[in-house]
Structure formats: structure tokens, C-alpha cells
């Protein structure tokens, strides 16, 4: 009988301190997330130094809770996977150094994980991956289309040239005087409004899979500004609905074109903005009745930053022989294509 | 008993292994290099060279600050995780006290270790040996160097200054304090991790989960937020 493979994942790239343990790459045995969002709310965004301080406060507590949830001893673990980057350097450093100390203390292999690879592999906790596949990654820091011909191989076929979609959501929320983090507020508001305001869609050059959201963001700000000057009232819900319609249309159309061109078997949604109800609905409407491509959308808890996704990606990389030395450093600008094994 | 001592609070990186009453090994560099890349390999090498395994460790002692926020956090994160994973006590010691501990033993007066904190400020404290053990005369703090020197001038005792950043401030101290100020030799300026091990040897263990660095300063955003809140 083959022994179960147990991998611990550690994630501290932004404002969540998270530890999880995954069995055989697919089964969640423990999943603990300590969010700092309440602390950062007062600043209207994540403050790096404060994020780092919270990670130090939380790290062993979260580790202990994950070990208790799993009810295992360290000797039963096969490896420690940790987010190497991208992310906030000071925040990443806490996870990386805790992982190295653990690997050293118990003589366990150390596996470095790319944060976006983690977001993509969250889908493997839902269903087995079928290659080739396409992942639409949408988060506060990333908007990209990633093509995977096999496990552990990532090719970015399109990415944002300026703001990430999540960033645009937060800025629009601020324009509409909504509290941080604004994304979910804009999403909620968009549902009660109508997309009556004409806003641009950035398709870029013919055939490009890249994205751009800064023009759209400026258009929203200008619309509010011009209305104020003319003494007119803009319905915030209509503006939110119009903004959301523009973002989603571009994301879905580009994903649809890439799915056809690359002939993929699956389209995976990944990243924090995957929690967006409007985006989920639009993807389901577009891909729901396409028999040749399977749409996979993880549950909300696996879309936002967590360590289960890091352990899931870490398991695959562990099996493919990827290892880090005790000299592993945080890599805030880690490129996913350089991460390919 | 085998104590592992870790100090990454400033440019100097230090690791020591202390066994019963013997310094088994000590590793120090004073380079502006990345602690995150070097500290775990340094710990690994020192243990291996001293024929010790992680499971042999009975206590972790760490320099808890003040110092570079990132530097202190790296040491504290590793110390917390090791102590928790190996289920052994963790002790935190002032990064300034480590400096005072070495030279102070043979000095009849006060010791003021200095870490530069930019814009004329320093992290410092005041220490003294009494009956063979070090005591704190003034808690670690962030002060303007000039104010600190003026204040120390009113003391009747000689003051020994020590630390790698002394080069920046020695002239100003000399000008204010004259011959009352004594300066440690260049060989004393790196904090000795073996002194750190001795300082933490008999102290009660900290609560590992709640143990955090002594930053002295609030994060800038936090300080501004509190100030704004106070004005409302
Ligand atoms: Zn993320």
C-alpha cells in the first residue's frame, strides 16, 4: 500500500497568516487562516510594516492550530511548502524563515511555492486538473491568463499592463466612498444597479491577451468628478454596475478566445477576485453549456489567500523534485515562468 | 544542556552554541548582507561542526531588539519557530544588553551601547555590573544622541560607549562629555552571541506564541493613526 503524502503549506505573502496540511495533494486535513484585515481597515489598505508585525505575532499560533486540526506529529509530514513570492517582502520573510526553521528542526524537505501557482492549484482541491488547461487569475495584485500544458509548467499568455483588476475595484470603491477592502462592496452594489453609464473596454491590440484597467479606473473617477461639477447626481449602484460590466466583459471575452485558440480541457478561476459574484455568473453563462471545456470555480474560502492552495501546489512540486535549501529567501518579484521546473 | 543563541538585529550576524559552562562554538560576521539567506545555513553549519543535532538543543535565546525591524523579525521568527517545534524554552534578551555584557564585566562605571537610528537619534540604554551580574540602570530607548550625552554628563561615573555605529557619534559624544566618555576598542563592537547565551541561560522561558520583538518604536502608520485619532 502506498503511504499517504502529507505536505504542510505556509503562506504569509500579504495580510493573512495561513498554515494548512494537505493529503495526497487533494484532501484538506487542516486549514487555518488568521486574517489581519480588521487591523489594516483603519489605514484604508495593507501597511507592509504592520503586516510583518502581525505575522510574527500569529505564526506559531497558526502552526499549532493546524497541527492540532490535523492531529498528526511532525514525523508524519513529508515536506514543508512555503510561499517564496511574489508579495510583500517583509511579510514573505516571516513564512519563509518559519518554514526553514521547521524544516531544519525536523529534517524535512523544503519546497518553494509561487503564490499564483498556489491560487491556480486551489482548483485541484475541487477537482482533478485536466491538461492542457487555462487559468484566469484575478486578484488584488494580479490579472493574468496562465496556460498549463502539464503539472508544474506555467506560461503567461496575457497579463495586466497597469493595474490589477482587484486594484481597480479598490480604487473605484474609494471613489464611491466605500470602506476598504472595496471589491466586495462594489460587487454587491453592482447587483442592485444597472449598467447605464458608458465606460470604456480596453481590448488592446488585435489578438492580445493582455489587460489594462487604469483607463477604466480614470473614466470612473472622471464620471464622478464631471457629475459633481455639473451638480448632477450619479447613482453609485449604476456606476458600480457599469464598472463591473466593463471589467467582466473584458475578462470573460479574452478567456473565451484563449480557451478556443488553445483548445484547453479546463478553464480554472483563481485569485481573490474569483469571489466576485458577477464574474462567477458571467463565466457560468458563457462556459456552462460548452461541452468541450470544463469550468472550475473554487469555493470562496479557497479563492482568497490561504495555505491549502500553497500545500496543494507544493505537493505537485514536491513530487516533481523541486526543493529549496536553507538559504531560501523571500522573492517579492518572483516570475511564475522562472518558477517552472 | 545546549543553548542556541541567535542575533540578527543589526548588520552583525551572530550564532553561538553554549554547552553547560563552555562556549562550544560561535559564528560572527559584520557585513551588510541578507540575514534571511545566511542565518539558517549558519545555524546548520555551527551545529554540524559542534556535532550537535537540532534535537540536542535545550533552549533558544534570541536578541529581541532594538535594531533593524526586518533583522530582528528574522531572528525572532526563527527562534520562536524552533523553540515551538522542538518544544524547548525561548528567552529574549535586549540586543543592546548583549554589547554591554561583554565589556562591562571589567569596567567600573556605566555602559551605554549605541545603535544608530538615523537623523541624530540612537537606540541606547544604560547598564552596570553589580556583584558580578549585569543590571539595567536605564531601559532601552530611542533618544537624540546629543540629549543623551548631555544627560549622562550629569552622572559622576565614567561612561563606556560601545557599538559598531559609534564611528558616527563618537566625535559628538567626545565634544559634549570630554574625558568622562570612554570608548570600547574596535574588537568589542560586534555583539558576542555567546554573551547572549549566558544572559538568557537562567531566565524563565517566555510565552512562545505571544513573544514579539521589542521594536521600541510604533510602525510609522500606526503612530500617525494614533496621532490623528488623538486630535479628533
Ligand atoms: Zn493571493
mmCIF file of C-alpha atoms and ligand atoms in Angstrom, chain A residues 11 13 115-116 119 139 142 271-272 303-305 309, ligand 1:
data_model
loop_
_atom_site.group_PDB
_atom_site.id
_atom_site.type_symbol
_atom_site.label_atom_id
_atom_site.label_comp_id
_atom_site.label_asym_id
_atom_site.label_seq_id
_atom_site.Cartn_x
_atom_site.Cartn_y
_atom_site.Cartn_z
ATOM 1 C CA UNK A 11 1.524 31.436 3.339
ATOM 2 C CA UNK A 13 2.683 36.984 1.350
ATOM 3 C CA UNK A 115 1.893 32.408 -4.862
ATOM 4 C CA UNK A 116 -0.013 32.433 -8.164
ATOM 5 C CA UNK A 119 -4.003 30.192 -6.432
ATOM 6 C CA UNK A 139 -6.646 39.220 -7.571
ATOM 7 C CA UNK A 142 -2.596 40.071 -10.445
ATOM 8 C CA UNK A 271 -7.389 34.551 -7.033
ATOM 9 C CA UNK A 272 -9.248 36.753 -4.582
ATOM 10 C CA UNK A 303 -10.123 31.893 -3.607
ATOM 11 C CA UNK A 304 -8.786 34.354 -1.055
ATOM 12 C CA UNK A 305 -5.225 33.842 0.234
ATOM 13 C CA UNK A 309 -3.509 26.160 -2.068
HETATM 14 ZN ZN1 LIG C 1 -3.203 35.981 -3.471
#
